[in-house]
Amino acid sequence: MRVTASPAMGDVDNDGRLEVIVDLGGWDSPDVVCAINGEDGSILWQNTEDVSSDFGVTPVLGDVNGDGEIEAVFYSSLTGYLYVLSASNGTLLNKKYVRKAWFNSEYGGLSLGDINGDGDMEIFLLISDYWEDLSMVYTFEGSDLSVLWVFTMDEDRRNHMDLNTRLAVSDIDGDGLLEVVAFTADYYIYAINAEDGSLLWRIDLAEIAAPKEIYRENSTITESTDVIVGDFNFDGIKEVITATTDNFNLYVLCLSGLNGSLLWYRILPDIKAVTGMAVADLDNDGLFEVVLATWTNWYCVLNLEDGSLLWYNYIGRDYGRYILTSTPSIGDVDGDEYLEIIINPFVIDEKNGSILAFLGYYTTWTSAVVADVDGDGKIEVIAMGGNESGNYLYCFDFPDAGFRVYWEAASGDFSFHRTNSLEFVDPDMDFLSTYTENVVGTNPYSSDTDRDGFSDYEELLVYHTDPNTYNLRWYHYALFVLIGLVPTVLIIIKRRRKGI
């Protein structure tokens, strides 16, 4: 039984603990959307009537109607409907017919963002129709699902795109407004102004200005997947990271968010389509790396400042006929204060790519999410899997795990909105994610919450002090000593003047 839906996490019932929202349906079984209590796996609610799909659907979570509660948003390419369910009790709040799209992404092309700053989330949906070579980006008002704008890609391109594509939502040009970045089935990357659907820029990846080896003579791009946005080189300008293949090599591209110009590229020979990417500082050098998982079972890490290869590795037949089909998550699974890579069903060492744990022999096309679901201060790994008897949600406990989570696959981001953007994952760029900062109580928008001159990251992982409590530096103590000596010095001076 094939499972294609990935879980999402959020405190949907306001009890201070995380729940898991998941569709336990699959390719050949009915949809069962449910909320599961993270601490013990008991069912909070389930809905078996309102959502229908071919492969199971992956939710994105957020307050889309401004009621102060979390909703779960789904899109089904089978029915063509966009669904909004109450995440607290599973009731259907709203649905809207958009269009059917065979082989469209069930999880990648759906995201949330606040366009106008009113606190209500708008819904972004990318539909890439495999058979019609059609790509469209829709934006809906979250409160009533009315259409705000539709961006249609009308190019008649060379052949079908074989893989699903994703959105990223971020302010990529620094104008204070959100843009939507979409890698679509017509081989373009589009940057679209989210407020009105106008085009900021577009880049034809088949004709990009680069050395001739991108791409082979007479070849065409056949597959595309992920796109990630962030200021990865700390120059104040967002970059767009994406990857594609021509069925011979894998091409990883870094584009300027301002205009889409090529900043660097990396060719990985004989490695094909990427199934997902994740970003983190894996080697604790103060710089970002990107993790790529591929359909051909290679996975690798590149330095994001220049695209240089840090390491690569391969999943062999020792683990059966697995195909890496999930997006990586990043978290400290073994408690060594470094961030490990979770590509369902494997936990991978961040230093060299060796496999630290194998989560089990089950069929999965889904991504794992990572969080502390039982309140013990240590993260767990939550993953979907299936076998001949049905689909299952697994929670794996790692006794030595740390508390840090950085990049979340699919819907696991603690901000719930699946933006594929560093702007929301780590807004203060201190290598502590929004999830982690919420856990430890620091300000995700300030790299030094207590303003003591030590960054939150340094206090947590270098000095092991409380980042919420002002810590004195050596010169503070020296100043106190000097201040304390002033009266004594003045007395000595006065006595000497009097000849005492």
Coordinates of C-alpha atoms in Angstrom, one line a residue:
M1 CA 0.0 0.0 0.0
R2 CA 1.5 3.3 -1.0
V3 CA 1.3 6.2 1.4
T4 CA 1.8 9.7 0.0
A5 CA 0.4 12.1 2.6
S6 CA 2.7 13.7 5.2
P7 CA 1.8 14.8 8.7
A8 CA 1.6 18.3 10.1
M9 CA 1.9 19.4 13.7
G10 CA 0.4 22.1 15.9
D11 CA -1.2 22.7 19.3
V12 CA -4.7 22.6 17.8
D13 CA -6.7 22.2 21.1
N14 CA -4.7 24.8 23.1
D15 CA -3.6 22.3 25.7
G16 CA 0.1 23.3 25.5
R17 CA 1.0 20.1 23.7
L18 CA 1.4 19.2 20.0
E19 CA -1.1 17.2 18.0
V20 CA -0.4 15.6 14.7
I21 CA -2.9 16.2 11.8
V22 CA -2.6 13.5 9.2
D23 CA -4.6 11.7 6.4
L24 CA -4.3 8.0 7.0
G25 CA -5.7 7.2 3.6
G26 CA -3.6 6.0 0.7
W27 CA -3.6 5.1 -3.0
D28 CA -6.2 2.3 -2.6
S29 CA -7.9 3.2 0.7
P30 CA -10.4 6.0 1.7
D31 CA -9.2 9.2 3.3
V32 CA -9.2 9.3 7.1
V33 CA -8.2 12.7 8.2
C34 CA -7.6 12.8 12.0
A35 CA -5.9 14.6 14.8
I36 CA -3.7 12.5 17.1
N37 CA -2.5 13.5 20.5
G38 CA 1.3 13.6 20.3
E39 CA 1.9 12.4 23.9
D40 CA 0.2 9.0 23.5
G41 CA -1.1 8.5 20.0
S42 CA -4.8 8.6 21.0
I43 CA -7.2 10.1 18.5
L44 CA -8.5 13.6 19.3
W45 CA -10.9 13.5 16.3
Q46 CA -11.3 12.0 12.8
N47 CA -13.2 12.9 9.7
T48 CA -13.9 10.2 7.2
E49 CA -16.5 12.0 5.1
D50 CA -15.5 15.4 3.8
V51 CA -12.1 14.9 2.1
S52 CA -11.4 12.6 -0.8
S53 CA -8.2 12.1 -2.8
D54 CA -6.2 9.6 -4.9
F55 CA -3.1 9.4 -2.8
G56 CA -3.9 11.0 0.6
V57 CA -3.6 14.7 1.2
T58 CA -1.1 16.7 3.3
P59 CA -2.5 19.6 5.4
V60 CA -1.1 23.0 6.0
L61 CA -2.1 24.6 9.3
G62 CA -2.8 28.2 10.2
D63 CA -5.5 30.7 11.2
V64 CA -7.0 31.4 7.8
N65 CA -10.3 32.9 8.9
G66 CA -9.2 35.2 11.7
D67 CA -11.0 33.4 14.6
G68 CA -7.9 32.9 16.6
E69 CA -8.0 29.1 16.1
I70 CA -6.0 26.9 13.8
E71 CA -7.5 25.5 10.7
A72 CA -6.3 22.6 8.5
V73 CA -6.2 23.3 4.7
F74 CA -6.1 20.5 2.1
Y75 CA -6.2 20.4 -1.7
S76 CA -7.3 17.2 -3.5
S77 CA -6.4 16.9 -7.2
L78 CA -8.9 14.0 -7.5
T79 CA -11.9 16.1 -6.6
G80 CA -10.4 19.5 -7.4
Y81 CA -11.6 20.9 -4.1
L82 CA -9.8 23.1 -1.6
Y83 CA -10.9 22.1 1.9
V84 CA -10.8 24.0 5.2
L85 CA -11.3 21.9 8.4
S86 CA -11.3 23.0 12.0
A87 CA -8.1 21.7 13.4
S88 CA -9.6 21.5 16.9
N89 CA -12.5 19.2 16.1
G90 CA -12.3 18.2 12.4
T91 CA -15.5 19.8 11.2
L92 CA -15.6 21.0 7.6
L93 CA -15.7 24.8 7.7
N94 CA -15.5 25.6 4.0
K95 CA -14.7 24.1 0.6
K96 CA -14.3 25.5 -2.9
Y97 CA -13.9 23.8 -6.2
V98 CA -10.8 24.9 -8.0
R99 CA -9.9 22.3 -10.7
K100 CA -8.9 18.7 -11.0
A101 CA -5.3 18.0 -11.9
W102 CA -4.0 14.5 -12.6
F103 CA -0.7 13.7 -10.9
N104 CA -0.6 17.1 -9.3
S105 CA 1.4 17.5 -6.0
E106 CA -0.8 16.5 -3.1
Y107 CA 1.5 18.3 -0.6
G108 CA 3.9 20.6 -2.3
G109 CA 1.9 23.4 -3.9
L110 CA 0.0 24.6 -0.9
S111 CA 1.2 27.4 1.5
L112 CA -0.1 30.2 3.6
G113 CA 0.9 33.8 4.1
D114 CA -0.4 37.1 5.3
I115 CA -0.4 39.3 2.2
N116 CA -1.8 42.6 3.7
G117 CA -0.7 42.3 7.3
D118 CA -4.2 42.0 8.7
G119 CA -3.3 38.8 10.7
D120 CA -5.5 36.6 8.5
M121 CA -3.8 34.0 6.3
E122 CA -4.2 33.9 2.6
I123 CA -3.9 30.5 0.8
F124 CA -1.5 29.9 -2.1
L125 CA -2.0 26.9 -4.3
L126 CA 0.2 25.8 -7.2
I127 CA -1.5 23.3 -9.6
S128 CA 0.8 21.7 -12.2
D129 CA -1.3 19.4 -14.4
Y130 CA 0.8 16.5 -15.8
W131 CA -1.4 15.8 -18.8
E132 CA -2.2 19.3 -19.9
D133 CA 1.2 20.9 -19.3
L134 CA -0.6 23.5 -17.4
S135 CA 0.6 25.4 -14.3
M136 CA -1.5 27.9 -12.3
V137 CA -1.0 29.7 -9.0
Y138 CA -4.1 30.6 -7.2
T139 CA -4.5 32.9 -4.2
F140 CA -7.6 32.7 -2.0
E141 CA -8.9 34.8 0.8
G142 CA -8.7 32.5 3.8
S143 CA -11.9 33.8 5.4
D144 CA -14.3 32.8 2.6
L145 CA -12.0 31.1 -0.1
S146 CA -12.8 33.9 -2.6
V147 CA -10.2 34.1 -5.4
L148 CA -7.9 37.1 -5.0
W149 CA -5.9 36.4 -8.2
V150 CA -4.8 33.6 -10.5
F151 CA -1.5 33.5 -12.3
T152 CA -1.5 31.3 -15.4
M153 CA 1.6 30.0 -17.2
D154 CA 0.5 29.7 -20.8
E155 CA 3.7 28.6 -22.5
D156 CA 3.5 25.5 -24.7
R157 CA 6.7 23.7 -23.6
R158 CA 8.6 20.7 -24.8
N159 CA 7.4 17.8 -22.8
H160 CA 5.7 16.7 -19.6
M161 CA 7.1 17.4 -16.2
D162 CA 7.5 14.2 -14.4
L163 CA 7.6 15.3 -10.8
N164 CA 5.6 17.6 -8.5
T165 CA 6.6 21.1 -7.7
R166 CA 6.4 23.4 -4.7
L167 CA 6.0 27.0 -3.7
A168 CA 8.0 29.3 -1.5
V169 CA 6.6 32.4 0.1
S170 CA 8.9 35.2 1.1
D171 CA 9.7 38.9 0.6
I172 CA 12.5 38.2 -1.9
D173 CA 13.0 41.8 -3.2
G174 CA 13.0 43.6 0.2
D175 CA 10.0 45.8 -0.5
G176 CA 8.2 44.7 2.7
L177 CA 5.6 42.6 0.7
L178 CA 5.5 38.9 0.1
E179 CA 6.2 37.2 -3.2
V180 CA 5.4 33.7 -4.3
V181 CA 8.2 31.7 -6.0
A182 CA 7.0 28.8 -8.1
F183 CA 8.9 26.2 -10.0
T184 CA 6.4 25.0 -12.5
A185 CA 5.7 22.4 -15.2
D186 CA 6.7 24.7 -18.0
Y187 CA 10.4 24.8 -16.9
Y188 CA 10.2 28.4 -15.6
I189 CA 10.8 29.7 -12.1
Y190 CA 8.3 32.6 -11.5
A191 CA 8.5 35.3 -8.8
I192 CA 5.0 36.7 -8.4
N193 CA 3.9 39.6 -6.3
A194 CA 1.6 38.1 -3.7
E195 CA -0.5 41.3 -3.3
D196 CA -1.9 41.3 -6.9
G197 CA -0.5 38.4 -8.8
S198 CA 1.7 40.6 -11.1
L199 CA 5.0 39.1 -12.4
L200 CA 8.2 40.3 -10.7
W201 CA 10.5 38.1 -12.8
R202 CA 10.7 34.8 -14.5
I203 CA 13.7 32.6 -15.5
D204 CA 13.6 29.9 -18.2
L205 CA 15.7 27.1 -16.7
A206 CA 16.2 25.5 -20.1
E207 CA 17.9 28.6 -21.5
I208 CA 19.6 30.0 -18.4
A209 CA 22.8 32.0 -18.9
A210 CA 25.4 29.6 -17.8
P211 CA 28.3 27.5 -19.2
K212 CA 27.1 25.1 -22.0
E213 CA 27.1 22.1 -19.7
I214 CA 23.8 23.4 -18.4
Y215 CA 22.1 21.5 -20.1
R216 CA 23.4 18.8 -22.4
E217 CA 23.1 19.5 -26.1
N218 CA 19.5 18.8 -27.4
S219 CA 18.3 17.8 -23.9
T220 CA 15.4 19.2 -22.1
I221 CA 14.5 19.5 -18.4
T222 CA 12.2 16.6 -17.5
E223 CA 11.7 16.9 -13.8
S224 CA 11.6 19.6 -11.1
T225 CA 10.8 19.7 -7.4
D226 CA 11.8 21.9 -4.6
V227 CA 12.4 25.6 -4.2
I228 CA 13.8 27.3 -1.1
V229 CA 14.3 31.0 -0.3
G230 CA 16.5 32.8 2.2
D231 CA 19.4 35.1 2.7
F232 CA 21.9 32.2 2.8
N233 CA 25.1 34.3 2.4
F234 CA 24.2 37.1 4.8
D235 CA 24.4 39.9 2.3
G236 CA 21.0 41.3 3.0
I237 CA 19.5 39.9 -0.3
K238 CA 17.4 36.8 -0.6
E239 CA 18.5 33.9 -2.8
V240 CA 16.4 31.2 -4.4
I241 CA 17.8 27.6 -4.3
T242 CA 16.3 25.0 -6.7
A243 CA 17.3 21.8 -8.4
T244 CA 16.4 20.1 -11.6
T245 CA 17.6 17.3 -14.0
D246 CA 17.8 16.6 -17.7
N247 CA 17.7 12.8 -17.0
F248 CA 21.5 12.8 -17.1
N249 CA 22.7 15.1 -14.3
L250 CA 21.4 17.0 -11.4
Y251 CA 21.7 20.8 -11.5
V252 CA 21.5 22.8 -8.3
L253 CA 21.0 26.5 -9.0
C254 CA 21.3 29.6 -6.8
L255 CA 19.4 32.6 -8.1
S256 CA 19.2 36.2 -7.0
G257 CA 15.8 37.0 -5.4
L258 CA 15.9 40.5 -6.8
N259 CA 15.9 39.5 -10.5
G260 CA 16.5 35.8 -10.9
S261 CA 20.0 36.1 -12.1
L262 CA 22.3 33.1 -11.7
L263 CA 24.7 33.4 -8.7
W264 CA 26.2 29.9 -8.8
Y265 CA 25.4 26.4 -10.0
R266 CA 26.5 22.9 -9.2
I267 CA 26.4 19.9 -11.5
L268 CA 26.1 16.4 -9.9
P269 CA 26.7 13.8 -12.6
D270 CA 24.4 10.8 -13.0
I271 CA 22.2 11.9 -10.1
K272 CA 18.6 12.6 -11.1
A273 CA 15.5 14.4 -9.7
V274 CA 15.5 15.9 -6.2
T275 CA 12.6 14.8 -4.0
G276 CA 13.2 17.5 -1.5
M277 CA 15.7 20.0 0.1
A278 CA 16.4 21.3 3.5
V279 CA 18.6 24.0 4.9
A280 CA 20.6 24.3 8.2
D281 CA 24.0 24.8 9.6
L282 CA 25.0 21.2 9.8
D283 CA 28.7 21.6 10.7
N284 CA 28.3 24.5 13.2
D285 CA 30.6 26.8 11.1
G286 CA 28.1 29.7 11.1
L287 CA 27.2 29.2 7.5
F288 CA 24.2 27.4 5.8
E289 CA 24.3 24.1 4.0
V290 CA 21.6 22.6 1.8
V291 CA 20.6 18.9 2.0
L292 CA 19.3 17.3 -1.2
A293 CA 17.5 13.9 -1.4
T294 CA 17.1 12.3 -4.9
W295 CA 15.0 9.6 -6.6
T296 CA 18.2 7.7 -7.4
N297 CA 18.9 7.2 -3.7
W298 CA 21.8 9.6 -3.6
Y299 CA 21.7 12.3 -0.9
C300 CA 24.3 15.1 -0.6
V301 CA 25.1 18.4 1.2
L302 CA 26.3 21.6 -0.5
N303 CA 27.7 24.7 1.1
L304 CA 25.3 27.5 0.3
E305 CA 27.8 30.3 0.0
D306 CA 29.3 28.9 -3.2
G307 CA 27.7 25.5 -4.0
S308 CA 30.8 23.5 -3.1
L309 CA 30.1 19.8 -2.2
L310 CA 30.5 19.0 1.5
W311 CA 29.7 15.3 1.1
Y312 CA 27.4 12.8 -0.6
N313 CA 26.3 9.3 0.0
Y314 CA 24.1 6.5 -1.3
I315 CA 21.3 4.2 0.1
G316 CA 22.2 0.8 -1.1
R317 CA 20.3 -2.5 -1.3
D318 CA 21.1 -3.4 2.3
Y319 CA 17.8 -1.7 3.2
G320 CA 15.7 -3.2 0.4
R321 CA 14.4 -1.5 -2.7
Y322 CA 13.8 1.9 -1.1
I323 CA 13.6 5.0 -3.2
L324 CA 14.2 8.3 -1.4
T325 CA 10.9 10.1 -2.0
S326 CA 10.7 12.4 1.0
T327 CA 11.8 15.9 1.9
P328 CA 14.5 16.0 4.6
S329 CA 13.9 17.3 8.1
I330 CA 16.6 18.5 10.4
G331 CA 16.9 18.0 14.2
D332 CA 19.3 17.0 16.9
V333 CA 18.3 13.3 17.2
D334 CA 21.3 12.0 19.1
G335 CA 21.9 14.9 21.5
D336 CA 25.4 15.9 20.3
E337 CA 24.3 19.5 19.7
Y338 CA 24.7 19.0 16.0
L339 CA 21.7 18.7 13.7
E340 CA 21.0 15.3 12.1
I341 CA 19.2 14.7 8.8
I342 CA 15.9 12.7 8.7
I343 CA 14.9 11.4 5.3
N344 CA 12.1 9.0 6.0
P345 CA 12.8 6.1 6.9
F346 CA 16.5 7.0 7.6
V347 CA 18.3 9.1 10.2
I348 CA 21.6 10.3 8.7
D349 CA 24.8 11.7 10.3
E350 CA 25.3 15.3 9.4
K351 CA 29.1 15.0 9.3
N352 CA 29.6 12.3 6.7
G353 CA 26.2 11.0 5.5
S354 CA 26.4 7.7 7.3
I355 CA 23.1 6.1 8.4
L356 CA 22.6 6.4 12.2
A357 CA 19.1 4.7 12.3
F358 CA 16.8 2.9 10.0
L359 CA 13.2 3.4 11.1
G360 CA 11.7 0.3 9.6
Y361 CA 10.6 -1.7 6.6
Y362 CA 7.5 0.0 5.5
T363 CA 6.4 1.5 2.3
T364 CA 6.5 5.3 2.3
W365 CA 6.4 8.2 0.0
T366 CA 6.0 10.7 2.8
S367 CA 8.2 13.1 4.8
A368 CA 8.9 12.8 8.5
V369 CA 8.4 15.7 11.0
V370 CA 10.3 16.3 14.2
A371 CA 9.2 17.8 17.5
D372 CA 9.0 17.1 21.2
V373 CA 5.5 15.6 21.3
D374 CA 5.6 14.1 24.8
G375 CA 7.0 17.1 26.8
D376 CA 10.2 15.4 27.9
G377 CA 12.4 18.1 26.5
K378 CA 13.7 15.8 23.7
I379 CA 12.5 15.6 20.1
E380 CA 10.8 12.6 18.5
V381 CA 10.4 11.7 14.9
I382 CA 6.9 11.2 13.5
A383 CA 6.5 9.4 10.2
M384 CA 3.9 7.8 8.0
G385 CA 4.2 4.3 6.7
G386 CA 2.2 1.5 5.3
N387 CA 2.1 -2.2 4.5
E388 CA -0.4 -4.7 3.2
S389 CA -2.6 -4.3 6.3
G390 CA -3.0 -0.5 6.2
N391 CA -1.4 2.9 6.8
Y392 CA 0.1 3.9 10.1
L393 CA 1.6 6.8 11.9
Y394 CA 4.7 6.1 13.8
C395 CA 6.4 8.0 16.6
F396 CA 10.0 7.1 17.2
D397 CA 11.6 8.0 20.5
F398 CA 15.3 8.7 20.8
P399 CA 16.4 8.6 24.4
D400 CA 19.5 10.8 23.9
A401 CA 17.9 13.3 21.6
G402 CA 18.4 17.1 22.0
F403 CA 15.7 19.8 21.9
R404 CA 16.6 21.5 18.6
V405 CA 14.7 21.3 15.4
Y406 CA 15.6 23.4 12.4
W407 CA 14.1 22.7 9.0
E408 CA 10.8 20.8 8.8
A409 CA 9.7 18.7 5.8
A410 CA 6.3 19.2 4.2
S411 CA 4.0 20.6 7.0
G412 CA 6.0 20.2 10.1
D413 CA 7.2 23.9 10.4
F414 CA 6.2 25.2 13.8
S415 CA 4.8 28.3 12.1
F416 CA 2.6 25.8 10.4
H417 CA 2.5 27.7 7.1
R418 CA 4.9 25.7 4.9
T419 CA 6.5 28.7 3.3
N420 CA 9.8 27.0 2.3
S421 CA 11.4 30.3 3.5
L422 CA 14.2 31.0 5.9
E423 CA 12.4 34.3 6.6
F424 CA 9.8 32.3 8.7
V425 CA 11.8 29.3 9.7
D426 CA 14.6 31.5 11.3
P427 CA 13.6 35.2 11.1
D428 CA 16.6 36.5 13.2
M429 CA 19.1 34.3 11.4
D430 CA 20.7 33.0 14.5
F431 CA 20.5 29.3 13.6
L432 CA 17.7 28.7 16.1
S433 CA 14.5 28.0 14.3
T434 CA 11.1 29.5 15.3
Y435 CA 10.2 26.1 16.7
T436 CA 13.3 26.0 18.9
E437 CA 12.9 29.6 20.1
N438 CA 9.3 29.0 21.1
V439 CA 10.4 25.9 23.1
V440 CA 13.1 27.7 25.0
G441 CA 11.1 31.0 25.3
T442 CA 13.5 33.3 23.4
N443 CA 12.4 35.9 20.9
P444 CA 12.5 34.4 17.3
Y445 CA 12.9 38.0 16.0
S446 CA 16.0 38.9 18.1
S447 CA 19.3 37.0 18.0
D448 CA 20.0 38.3 21.6
T449 CA 16.8 38.1 23.5
D450 CA 18.2 39.3 26.8
R451 CA 20.5 41.9 25.1
D452 CA 23.6 40.9 27.1
G453 CA 25.9 40.7 24.2
F454 CA 25.7 36.9 23.9
S455 CA 23.6 35.6 21.1
D456 CA 20.8 33.1 22.0
Y457 CA 22.7 30.4 20.1
E458 CA 25.9 31.1 22.0
E459 CA 24.1 30.9 25.3
L460 CA 22.3 27.7 24.5
L461 CA 25.0 25.7 22.7
V462 CA 28.4 27.3 23.6
Y463 CA 28.2 28.7 27.2
H464 CA 25.1 26.7 28.3
T465 CA 23.6 29.7 30.0
D466 CA 20.0 31.0 30.1
P467 CA 19.4 33.1 27.0
N468 CA 16.4 34.8 28.7
T469 CA 18.6 36.1 31.7
Y470 CA 21.1 38.9 31.4
N471 CA 24.6 37.4 31.7
L472 CA 27.5 39.6 32.6
R473 CA 30.7 39.7 30.6
W474 CA 34.2 40.0 32.1
Y475 CA 34.4 43.7 31.5
H476 CA 31.2 44.2 33.4
Y477 CA 32.8 42.7 36.5
A478 CA 35.9 44.8 35.9
L479 CA 33.8 47.9 35.7
F480 CA 32.1 47.0 39.0
V481 CA 35.5 46.5 40.6
L482 CA 36.7 49.9 39.3
I483 CA 33.5 51.6 40.5
G484 CA 34.0 50.1 43.9
L485 CA 37.6 51.3 44.1
V486 CA 36.7 54.9 43.3
P487 CA 35.8 56.0 46.9
T488 CA 39.0 54.3 48.2
V489 CA 41.2 56.1 45.6
L490 CA 39.5 59.4 46.3
I491 CA 40.3 59.0 50.1
I492 CA 43.9 58.2 49.4
I493 CA 44.3 61.3 47.1
K494 CA 42.7 63.5 49.7
R495 CA 44.9 62.2 52.5
R496 CA 48.1 62.7 50.4
R497 CA 47.1 66.3 49.7
K498 CA 46.7 66.8 53.4
G499 CA 50.1 65.1 54.1
I500 CA 48.5 62.3 56.0

